[in-house]
Coordinates of C-alpha atoms in Angstrom, one line a residue:
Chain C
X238 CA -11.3 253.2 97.8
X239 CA -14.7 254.9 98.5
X240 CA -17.7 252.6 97.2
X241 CA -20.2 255.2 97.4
X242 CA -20.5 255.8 93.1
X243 CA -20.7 251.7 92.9
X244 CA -24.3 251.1 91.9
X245 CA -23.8 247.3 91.1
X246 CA -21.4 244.9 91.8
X247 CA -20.7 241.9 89.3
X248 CA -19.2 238.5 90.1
X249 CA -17.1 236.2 87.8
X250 CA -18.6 233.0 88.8
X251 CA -16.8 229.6 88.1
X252 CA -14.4 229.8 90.8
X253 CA -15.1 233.2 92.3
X254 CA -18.5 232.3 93.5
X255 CA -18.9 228.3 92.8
X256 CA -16.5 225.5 93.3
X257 CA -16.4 223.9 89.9
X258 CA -13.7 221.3 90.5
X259 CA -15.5 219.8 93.5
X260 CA -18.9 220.0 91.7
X261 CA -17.9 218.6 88.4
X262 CA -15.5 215.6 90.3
X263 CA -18.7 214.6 92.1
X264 CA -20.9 214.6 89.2
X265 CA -18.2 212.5 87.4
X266 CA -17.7 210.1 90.3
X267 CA -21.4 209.2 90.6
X268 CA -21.4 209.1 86.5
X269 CA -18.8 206.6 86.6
X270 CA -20.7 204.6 89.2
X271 CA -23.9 204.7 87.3
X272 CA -21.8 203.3 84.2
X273 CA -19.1 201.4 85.3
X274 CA -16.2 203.0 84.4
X275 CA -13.0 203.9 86.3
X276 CA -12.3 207.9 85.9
X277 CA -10.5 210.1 88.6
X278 CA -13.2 212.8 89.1
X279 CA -10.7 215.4 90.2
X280 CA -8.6 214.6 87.2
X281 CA -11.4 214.4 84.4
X282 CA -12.7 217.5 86.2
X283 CA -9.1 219.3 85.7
X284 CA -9.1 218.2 81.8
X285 CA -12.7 219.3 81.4
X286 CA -11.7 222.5 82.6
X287 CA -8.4 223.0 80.5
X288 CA -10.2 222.6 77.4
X289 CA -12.7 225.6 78.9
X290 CA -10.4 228.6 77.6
X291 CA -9.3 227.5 74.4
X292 CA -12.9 226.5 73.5
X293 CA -14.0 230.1 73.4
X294 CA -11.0 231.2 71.6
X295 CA -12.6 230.9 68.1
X296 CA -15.7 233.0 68.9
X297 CA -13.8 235.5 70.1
X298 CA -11.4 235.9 67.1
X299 CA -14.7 235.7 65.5
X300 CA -13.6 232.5 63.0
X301 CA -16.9 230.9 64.6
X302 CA -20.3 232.3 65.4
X303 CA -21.3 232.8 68.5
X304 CA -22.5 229.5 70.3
X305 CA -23.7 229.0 74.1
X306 CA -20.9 227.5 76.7
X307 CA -23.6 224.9 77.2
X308 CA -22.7 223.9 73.7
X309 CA -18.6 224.4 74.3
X310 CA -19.1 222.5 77.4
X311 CA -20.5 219.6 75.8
X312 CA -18.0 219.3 72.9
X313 CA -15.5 219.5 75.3
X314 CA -16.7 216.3 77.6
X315 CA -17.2 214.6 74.3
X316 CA -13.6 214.9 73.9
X317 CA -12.4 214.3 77.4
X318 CA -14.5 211.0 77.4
X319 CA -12.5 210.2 74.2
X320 CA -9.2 210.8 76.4
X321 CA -10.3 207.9 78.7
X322 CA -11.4 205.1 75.8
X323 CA -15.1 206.4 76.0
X324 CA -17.2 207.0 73.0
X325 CA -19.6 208.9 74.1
X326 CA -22.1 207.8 70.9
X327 CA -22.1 204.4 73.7
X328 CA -23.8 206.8 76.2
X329 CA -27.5 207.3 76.3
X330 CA -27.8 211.3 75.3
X331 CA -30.0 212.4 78.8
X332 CA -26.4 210.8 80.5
X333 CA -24.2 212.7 78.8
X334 CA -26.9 216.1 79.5
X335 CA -27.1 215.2 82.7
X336 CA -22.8 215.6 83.3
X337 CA -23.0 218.0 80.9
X338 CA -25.1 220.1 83.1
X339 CA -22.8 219.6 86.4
X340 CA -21.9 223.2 85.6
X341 CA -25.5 224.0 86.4
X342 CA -25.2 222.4 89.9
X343 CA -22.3 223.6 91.1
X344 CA -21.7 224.0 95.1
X345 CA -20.9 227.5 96.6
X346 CA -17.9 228.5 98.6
X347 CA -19.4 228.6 102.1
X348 CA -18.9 232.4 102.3
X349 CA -20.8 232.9 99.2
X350 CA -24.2 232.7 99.8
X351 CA -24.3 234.6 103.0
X352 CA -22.1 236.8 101.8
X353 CA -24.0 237.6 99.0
X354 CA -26.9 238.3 101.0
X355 CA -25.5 240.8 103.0
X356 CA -23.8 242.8 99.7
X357 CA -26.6 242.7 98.1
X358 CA -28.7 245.2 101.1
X359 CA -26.4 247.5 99.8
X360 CA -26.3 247.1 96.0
X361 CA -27.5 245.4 93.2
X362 CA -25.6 241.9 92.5
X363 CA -25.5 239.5 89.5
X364 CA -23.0 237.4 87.9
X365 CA -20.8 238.5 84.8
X366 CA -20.2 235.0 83.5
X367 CA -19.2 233.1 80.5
X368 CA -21.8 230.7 81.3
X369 CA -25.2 231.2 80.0
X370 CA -28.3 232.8 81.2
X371 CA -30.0 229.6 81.5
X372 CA -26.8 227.8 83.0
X373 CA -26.5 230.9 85.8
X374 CA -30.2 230.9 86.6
X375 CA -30.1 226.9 87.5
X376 CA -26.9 227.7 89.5
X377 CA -28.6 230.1 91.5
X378 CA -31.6 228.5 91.8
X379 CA -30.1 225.3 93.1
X380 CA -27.1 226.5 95.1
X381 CA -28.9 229.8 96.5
X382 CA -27.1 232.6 95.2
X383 CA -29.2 235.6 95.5
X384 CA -29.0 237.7 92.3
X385 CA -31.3 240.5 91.5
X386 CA -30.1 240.2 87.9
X387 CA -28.6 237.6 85.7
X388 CA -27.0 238.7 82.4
X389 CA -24.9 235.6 80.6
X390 CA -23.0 235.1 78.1
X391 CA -25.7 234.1 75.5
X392 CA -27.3 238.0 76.1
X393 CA -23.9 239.8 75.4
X394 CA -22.8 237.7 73.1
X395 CA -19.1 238.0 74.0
X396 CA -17.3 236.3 75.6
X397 CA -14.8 237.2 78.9
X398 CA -11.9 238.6 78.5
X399 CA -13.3 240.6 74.7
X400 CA -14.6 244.2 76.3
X401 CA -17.4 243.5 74.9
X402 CA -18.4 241.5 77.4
X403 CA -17.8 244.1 80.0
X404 CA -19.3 246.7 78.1
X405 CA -22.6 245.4 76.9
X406 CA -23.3 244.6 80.6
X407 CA -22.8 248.1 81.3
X408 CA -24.9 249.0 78.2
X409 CA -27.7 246.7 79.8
X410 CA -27.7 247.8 82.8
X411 CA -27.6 251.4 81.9
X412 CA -24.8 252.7 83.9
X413 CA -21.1 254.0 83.1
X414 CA -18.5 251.1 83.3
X415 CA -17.2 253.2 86.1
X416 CA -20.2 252.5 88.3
X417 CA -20.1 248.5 88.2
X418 CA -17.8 246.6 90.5
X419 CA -16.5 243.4 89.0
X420 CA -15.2 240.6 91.8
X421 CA -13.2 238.0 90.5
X422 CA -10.3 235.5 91.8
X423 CA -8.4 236.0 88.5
X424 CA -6.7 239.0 87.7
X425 CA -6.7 238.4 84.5
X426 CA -10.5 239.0 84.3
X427 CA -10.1 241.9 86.1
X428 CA -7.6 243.3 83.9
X429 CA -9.9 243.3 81.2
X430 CA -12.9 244.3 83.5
X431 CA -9.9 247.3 84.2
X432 CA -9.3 248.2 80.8
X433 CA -12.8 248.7 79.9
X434 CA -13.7 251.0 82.9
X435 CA -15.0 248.9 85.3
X436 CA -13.9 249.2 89.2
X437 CA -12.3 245.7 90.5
X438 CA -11.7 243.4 93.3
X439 CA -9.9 240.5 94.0
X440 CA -11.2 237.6 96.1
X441 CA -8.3 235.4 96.0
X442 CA -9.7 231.4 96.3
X443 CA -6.5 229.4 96.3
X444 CA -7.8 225.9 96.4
X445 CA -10.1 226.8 92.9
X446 CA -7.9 224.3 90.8
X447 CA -6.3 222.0 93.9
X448 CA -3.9 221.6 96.2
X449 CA -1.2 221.9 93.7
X450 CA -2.8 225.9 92.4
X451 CA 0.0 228.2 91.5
X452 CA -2.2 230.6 89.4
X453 CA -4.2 233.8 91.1
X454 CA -3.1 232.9 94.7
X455 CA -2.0 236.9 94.9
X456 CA -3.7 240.0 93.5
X457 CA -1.1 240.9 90.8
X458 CA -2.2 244.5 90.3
X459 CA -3.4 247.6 92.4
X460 CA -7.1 246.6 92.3
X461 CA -9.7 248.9 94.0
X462 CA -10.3 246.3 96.8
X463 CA -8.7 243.5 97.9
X464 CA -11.2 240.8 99.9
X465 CA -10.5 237.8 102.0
X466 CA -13.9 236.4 100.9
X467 CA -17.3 237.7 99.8
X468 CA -18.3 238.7 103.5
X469 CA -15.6 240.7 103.6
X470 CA -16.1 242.2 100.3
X471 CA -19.2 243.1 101.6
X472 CA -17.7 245.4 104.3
X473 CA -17.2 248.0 101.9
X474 CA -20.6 248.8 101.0
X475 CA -22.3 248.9 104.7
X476 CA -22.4 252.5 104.3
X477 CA -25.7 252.6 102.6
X478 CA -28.8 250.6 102.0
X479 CA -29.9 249.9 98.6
X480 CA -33.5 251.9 97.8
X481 CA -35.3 252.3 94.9
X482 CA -35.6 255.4 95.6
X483 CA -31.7 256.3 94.8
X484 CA -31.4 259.1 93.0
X485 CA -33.0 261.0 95.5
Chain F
X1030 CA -54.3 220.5 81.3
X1031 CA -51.4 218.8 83.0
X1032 CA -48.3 221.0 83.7
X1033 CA -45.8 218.2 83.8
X1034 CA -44.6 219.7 80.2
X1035 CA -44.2 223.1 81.6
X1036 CA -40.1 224.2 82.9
X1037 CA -40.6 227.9 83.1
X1038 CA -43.5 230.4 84.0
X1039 CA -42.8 234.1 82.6
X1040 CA -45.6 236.8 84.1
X1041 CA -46.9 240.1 82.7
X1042 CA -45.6 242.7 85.2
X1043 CA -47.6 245.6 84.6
X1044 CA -50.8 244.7 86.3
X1045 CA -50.6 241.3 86.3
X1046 CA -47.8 241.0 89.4
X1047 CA -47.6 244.6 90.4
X1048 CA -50.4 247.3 90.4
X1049 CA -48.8 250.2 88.6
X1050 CA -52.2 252.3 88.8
X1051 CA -52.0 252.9 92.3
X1052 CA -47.7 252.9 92.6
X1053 CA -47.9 255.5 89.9
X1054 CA -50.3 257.8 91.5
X1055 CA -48.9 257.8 95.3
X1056 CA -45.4 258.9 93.4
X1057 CA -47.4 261.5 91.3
X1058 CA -49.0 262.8 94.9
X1059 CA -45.3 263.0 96.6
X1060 CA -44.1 265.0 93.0
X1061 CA -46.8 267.3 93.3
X1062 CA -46.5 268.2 96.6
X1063 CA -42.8 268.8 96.3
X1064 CA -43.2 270.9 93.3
X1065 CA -46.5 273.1 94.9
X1066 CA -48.3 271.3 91.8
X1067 CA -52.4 270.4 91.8
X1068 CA -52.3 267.0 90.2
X1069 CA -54.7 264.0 90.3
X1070 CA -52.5 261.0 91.4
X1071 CA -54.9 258.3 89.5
X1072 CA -55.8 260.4 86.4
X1073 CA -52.3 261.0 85.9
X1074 CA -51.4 257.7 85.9
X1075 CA -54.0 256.9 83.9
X1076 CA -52.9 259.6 81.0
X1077 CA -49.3 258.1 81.7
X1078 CA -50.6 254.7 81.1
X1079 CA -52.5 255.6 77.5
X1080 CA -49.5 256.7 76.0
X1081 CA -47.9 253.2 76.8
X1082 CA -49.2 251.6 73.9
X1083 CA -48.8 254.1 71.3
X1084 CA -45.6 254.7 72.1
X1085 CA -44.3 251.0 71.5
X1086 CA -45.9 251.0 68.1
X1087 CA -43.4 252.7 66.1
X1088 CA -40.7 250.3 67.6
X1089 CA -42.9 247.0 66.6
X1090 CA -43.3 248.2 63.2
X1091 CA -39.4 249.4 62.4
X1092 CA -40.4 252.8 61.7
X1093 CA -38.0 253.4 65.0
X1094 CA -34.9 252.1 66.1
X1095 CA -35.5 250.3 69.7
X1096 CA -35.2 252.3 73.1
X1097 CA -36.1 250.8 76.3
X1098 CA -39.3 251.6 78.4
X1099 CA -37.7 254.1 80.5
X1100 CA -37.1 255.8 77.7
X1101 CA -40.7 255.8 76.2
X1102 CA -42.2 256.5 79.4
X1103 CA -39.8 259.7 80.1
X1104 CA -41.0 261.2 76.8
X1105 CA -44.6 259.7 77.5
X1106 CA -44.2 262.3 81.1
X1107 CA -43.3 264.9 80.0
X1108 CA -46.0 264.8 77.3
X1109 CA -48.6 264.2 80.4
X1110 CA -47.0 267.2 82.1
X1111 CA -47.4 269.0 79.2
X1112 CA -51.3 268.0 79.4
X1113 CA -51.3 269.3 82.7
X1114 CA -49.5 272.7 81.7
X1115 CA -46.4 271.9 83.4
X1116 CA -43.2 272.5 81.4
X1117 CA -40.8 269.2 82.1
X1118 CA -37.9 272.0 81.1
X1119 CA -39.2 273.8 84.9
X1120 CA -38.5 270.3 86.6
X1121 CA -35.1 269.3 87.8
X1122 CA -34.3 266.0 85.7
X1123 CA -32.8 264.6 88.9
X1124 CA -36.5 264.8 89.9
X1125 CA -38.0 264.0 86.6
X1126 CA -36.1 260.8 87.0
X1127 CA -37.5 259.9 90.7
X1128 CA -41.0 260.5 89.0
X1129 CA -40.2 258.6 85.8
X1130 CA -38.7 255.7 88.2
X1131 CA -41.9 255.6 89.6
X1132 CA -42.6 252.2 87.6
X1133 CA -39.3 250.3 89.0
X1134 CA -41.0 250.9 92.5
X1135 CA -44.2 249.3 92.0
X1136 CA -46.2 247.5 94.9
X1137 CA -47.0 243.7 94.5
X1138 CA -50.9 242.8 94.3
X1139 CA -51.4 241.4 97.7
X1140 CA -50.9 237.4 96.8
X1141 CA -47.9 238.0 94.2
X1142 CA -44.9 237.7 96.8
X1143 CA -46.1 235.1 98.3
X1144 CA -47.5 232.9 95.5
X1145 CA -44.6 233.2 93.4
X1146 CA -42.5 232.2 96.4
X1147 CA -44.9 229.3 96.1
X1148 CA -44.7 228.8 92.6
X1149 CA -40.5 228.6 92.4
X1150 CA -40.9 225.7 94.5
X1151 CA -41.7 223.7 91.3
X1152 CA -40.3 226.2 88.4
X1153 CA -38.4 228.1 86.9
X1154 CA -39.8 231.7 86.9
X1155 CA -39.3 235.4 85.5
X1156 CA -40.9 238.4 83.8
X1157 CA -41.8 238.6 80.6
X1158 CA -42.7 242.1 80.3
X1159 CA -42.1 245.3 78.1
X1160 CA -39.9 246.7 81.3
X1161 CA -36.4 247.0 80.5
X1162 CA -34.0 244.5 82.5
X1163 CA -33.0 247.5 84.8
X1164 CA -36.5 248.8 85.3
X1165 CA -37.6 244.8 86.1
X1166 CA -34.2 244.1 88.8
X1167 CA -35.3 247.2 90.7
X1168 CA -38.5 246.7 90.5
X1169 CA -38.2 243.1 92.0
X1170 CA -35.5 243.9 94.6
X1171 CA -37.8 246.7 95.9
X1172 CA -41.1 244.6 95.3
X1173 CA -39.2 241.3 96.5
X1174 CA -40.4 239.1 93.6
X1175 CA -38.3 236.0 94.0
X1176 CA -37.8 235.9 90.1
X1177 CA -34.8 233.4 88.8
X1178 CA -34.6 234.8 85.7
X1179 CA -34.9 238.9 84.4
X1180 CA -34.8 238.9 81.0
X1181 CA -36.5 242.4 80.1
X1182 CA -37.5 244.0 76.7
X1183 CA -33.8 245.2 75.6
X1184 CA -33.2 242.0 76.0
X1185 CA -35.2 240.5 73.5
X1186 CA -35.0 243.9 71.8
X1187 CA -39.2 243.3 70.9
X1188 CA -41.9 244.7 72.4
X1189 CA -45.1 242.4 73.2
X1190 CA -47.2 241.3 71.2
X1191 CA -44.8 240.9 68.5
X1192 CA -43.7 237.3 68.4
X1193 CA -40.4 237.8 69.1
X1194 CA -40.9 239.0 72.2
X1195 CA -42.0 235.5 72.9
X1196 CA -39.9 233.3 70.8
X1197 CA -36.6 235.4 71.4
X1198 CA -37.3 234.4 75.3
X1199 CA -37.7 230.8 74.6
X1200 CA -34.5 231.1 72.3
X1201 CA -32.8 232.1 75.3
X1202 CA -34.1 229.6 77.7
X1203 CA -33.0 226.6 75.3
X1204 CA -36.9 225.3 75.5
X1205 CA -39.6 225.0 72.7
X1206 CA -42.5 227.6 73.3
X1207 CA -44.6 224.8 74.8
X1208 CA -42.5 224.1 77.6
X1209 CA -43.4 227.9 78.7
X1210 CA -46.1 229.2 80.6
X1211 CA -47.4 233.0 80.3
X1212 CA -49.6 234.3 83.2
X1213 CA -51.1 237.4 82.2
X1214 CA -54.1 239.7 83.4
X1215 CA -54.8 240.4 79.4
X1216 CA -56.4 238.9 77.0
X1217 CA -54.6 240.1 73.9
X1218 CA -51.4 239.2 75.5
X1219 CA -52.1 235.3 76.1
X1220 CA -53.5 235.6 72.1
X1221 CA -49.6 236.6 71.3
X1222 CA -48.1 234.1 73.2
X1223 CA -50.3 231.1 72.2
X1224 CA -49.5 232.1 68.6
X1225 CA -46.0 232.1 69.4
X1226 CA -46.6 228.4 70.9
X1227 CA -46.6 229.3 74.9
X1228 CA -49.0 227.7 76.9
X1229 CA -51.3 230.4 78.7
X1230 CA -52.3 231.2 82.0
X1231 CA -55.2 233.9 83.0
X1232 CA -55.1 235.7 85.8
X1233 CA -57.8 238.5 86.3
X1234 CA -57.0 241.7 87.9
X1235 CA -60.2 243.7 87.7
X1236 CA -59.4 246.8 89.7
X1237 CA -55.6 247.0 87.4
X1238 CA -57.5 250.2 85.5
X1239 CA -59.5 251.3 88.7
X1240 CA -63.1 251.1 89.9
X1241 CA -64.4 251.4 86.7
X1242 CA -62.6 248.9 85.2
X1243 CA -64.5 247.4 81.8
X1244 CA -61.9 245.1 80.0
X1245 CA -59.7 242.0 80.6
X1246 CA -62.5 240.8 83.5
X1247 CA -62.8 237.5 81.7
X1248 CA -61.1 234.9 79.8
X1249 CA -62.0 235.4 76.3
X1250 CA -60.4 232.3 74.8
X1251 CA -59.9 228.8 76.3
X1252 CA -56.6 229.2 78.1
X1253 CA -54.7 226.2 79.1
X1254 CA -55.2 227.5 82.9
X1255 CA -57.1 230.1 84.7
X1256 CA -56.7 231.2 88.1
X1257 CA -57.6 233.7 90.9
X1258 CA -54.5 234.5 91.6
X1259 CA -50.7 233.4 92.2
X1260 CA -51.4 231.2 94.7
X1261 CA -53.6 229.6 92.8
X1262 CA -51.7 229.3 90.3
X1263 CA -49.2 227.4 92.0
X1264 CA -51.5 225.1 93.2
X1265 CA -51.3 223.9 89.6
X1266 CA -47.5 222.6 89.8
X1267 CA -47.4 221.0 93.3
X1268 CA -47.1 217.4 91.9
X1269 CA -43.3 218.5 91.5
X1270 CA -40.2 219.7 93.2
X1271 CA -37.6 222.4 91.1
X1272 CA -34.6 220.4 91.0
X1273 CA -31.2 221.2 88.9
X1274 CA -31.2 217.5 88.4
X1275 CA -34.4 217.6 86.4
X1276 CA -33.1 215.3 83.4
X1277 CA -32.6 212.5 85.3

C-alpha cells in the first residue's frame, strides 16, 4: 500500500514495542532475591500476564468503572503472589510498587528504538496502549522510545480491543481513523484497529510469550503492511519528511 | 525551597518556552506576500493574540461547550482578517489552515531546547498549556522540545486558570499538586496553579509582548522558585538523576 495519506502511526506497546516477559522476570528475580523467596521469574511473569486480559474485561462490559491498568496490574500481582504462598499484606507497600511498576521499566526490542527514530522523520509516532499515560511516559523515558505524543488508556478511557479506544485517539488527535497507522504483533488488535477505520501492520515478535509461543507468529489477515521489525516498518514512509508545514 | 518533593515540571508554552509574537508574525509576512496583502506581521499577531483570552472565557464559564485552541484561534483569524478588511471567505482554507497552524510552528526562546534537555535529566517534564494535544506534538516535534509527557487542553477539557486545568493534570499523573512544578512567564497563571496546590516557578520573558512590553516583568508573589531562564532552572534539580526506579 501507498503510505502517503498516513499522518501518524500508532504502536501497541507491550510486546510490539517492549519485551514485557524478560522485563517483568527480571524485576521478579531480583524481588525474590531482595526477600527471599523462590519464584521462577519467567513463570510468575507468564501468570502476571494471563491475568492481564481478563482484568479489563469488566470495564469494558462496563459492570466496573473505569480504573487505571496501574490499578489492574496491582490487583493482579496481589493475586499471583497468593498463587505462590505469599501474602502480600507481609510485603512492605514501596516493594510491592516497586514490582508493580516493572511494567514502567520495561526493555525494548533492539530494533525499537532506532527504529523508531528513523519512522518517526517521517511521521508522527506514539503508543496506543492499554497502559497508562503515566505508565507509557516512564517507559519511554527510561527505555528511550521517542514519541512525539503519548495518549494512554486513562485519556480514552477505553480500553483495547472496545473502538473506543481506537476512535477517541483519532478524536484526539484530530484526524480521520483512516489517516492513523496502528502496528501491532497481534492481529487481534489490529482487527479491532481494522474495524474502526484505522490502517494496520503487523510486526510479528515470536519470542513475546517464550520459546513455547504459538499465538501471532503469522499475520492472520490481509493487513496493509506486513514488517519484519520496526526498521523495516519504517521503510515505508521514507518517501517524505515530516514538516510542520504539511498541509502546504 | 528544596525540589527533592517535586516529580514533574509542566511549562506555559505560549511565551514562556516558545515566542509566539515573533513565530506569528514571520508566518503572517509569508501569508501576505502570497496573497498580494499589506499586513503588519507583529500588529497582527498582536490583534491575534488579544482575542486569546476572550475567546476561552465562554468555555471557563459553561456558557459554551469546549472546542480546542485551534478552533478558537481559526475564528479569532478570521475576525483579525476581518479587522484588516480581508474576507477569510476570499482565502483558500487549505491556506487559512497554514496561517492558523502558524502556532504549532513556534520557535523556542533561545535557552528552552537546551535547558529542558537539561532539566529531563532529573524530571519528568511536559506542557501544561491551553494548546490542544495536536497543536503541542507538532509544535514540539518542529521546535524539538524534549517533552515526556503532552497532555494538552482537550485533554483536561479546561482552559487555564480554571483549577481543573491544574488538578485534572495532576489526576492524570497519579501525584498530589505539590509534587508538580509550573514554570510560567505570568503572574496570574502561577496564582492558579498555587491555588490548585502546584508549586511555582517564574520565569520572565520581557520581550514575549514586544519592545514595549509593560506586564509580567516581575514576580508579583513569593514563588517557590524564580529563574532567568531554563537553564537556570535546571540548575535547581541537579542533586538528582530521573530514574524509573525512583521508589526504591
Amino acid at each position: 500500500m501507498s503510505t502517503v495519506d498516513i499522518e501518524v502511526v500508532l504502536f501497541d506497546t507491550f510486546g510490539t514495542v517492549v519485551d514485557w516477559r524478560t522485563g517483568v522476570a527480571a524485576a521478579v528475580g531480583e524481588f525474590a532475591a531482595r526477600h527471599g523467596l523462590d519464584l521462577d521469574g519467567e513463570e510468575f511473569a507468564d501468570r502476571w500476564r494471563a491475568r492481564y486480559q481478563p482484568s479489563m474485561e469488566p470495564v469494558r462490559t462496563g459492570e466496573r468503572d473505569f480504573v487505571s491498568l496501574d490499578v489492574l496490574h496491582e490487583e493482579n500481582l496481589r493475586a499471583v503472589l497468593g498463587e505462590y504462598g505469599v501474602d502480600p499484606g507481609t510485603i512492605a507497600p514501596r516493594e510491592l510498587t516497586w514490582l508493580n511498576e516493572a511494567w514502567h521499566r520495561l526493555p525494548p526490542w533492539p530494533d525499537s528504538v532506532p527504529g523508531l527514530r528513523r519512522l518517526r522523520e517521517h511521521v508522527l509516532i506514539g503508543p496506543l496502549s492499554n497502559g497508562n499515560l503515566v505508565l507509557l511516559a516512564r517507559m519511554a523515558k527510561h527505555a528511550g522510545l521517542p514519541w512525539d505524543i503519548v495518549l494512554g488508556s486513562d485519556v480514552t478511557r477505553a480500553y483495547k480491543p472496545r473502538p473506543e479506544a481506537y476512535l477517541r485517539a483519532a478524536a484526539l488527535l484530530g484526524l480521520a481513523p483512516g489517516r492513523i497507522m496502528l502496528a501491532a504483533a497481534h492481529n487481534g488488535d489490529l482487527h479491532a484497529a481494522r474495524s474502526a477505520g484505522l490502517r494496520t501492520a503487523f510486526i510479528p515478535r515470536p519470542a513475546e510469550f517464550g520459546p513455547g509461543q504459538t499465538r501471532d507468529l503469522e499475520p492472520e489477515s490481509d493487513w496493509d503492511l506486513v514488517a519484519s521489525d520496526i526498521g523495516e516498518l519504517a521503510t515505508h514512509f521514507t518517501g517524505r519528511t515530516w514538516t510542520a508545514d504539511g498541509h502546504l
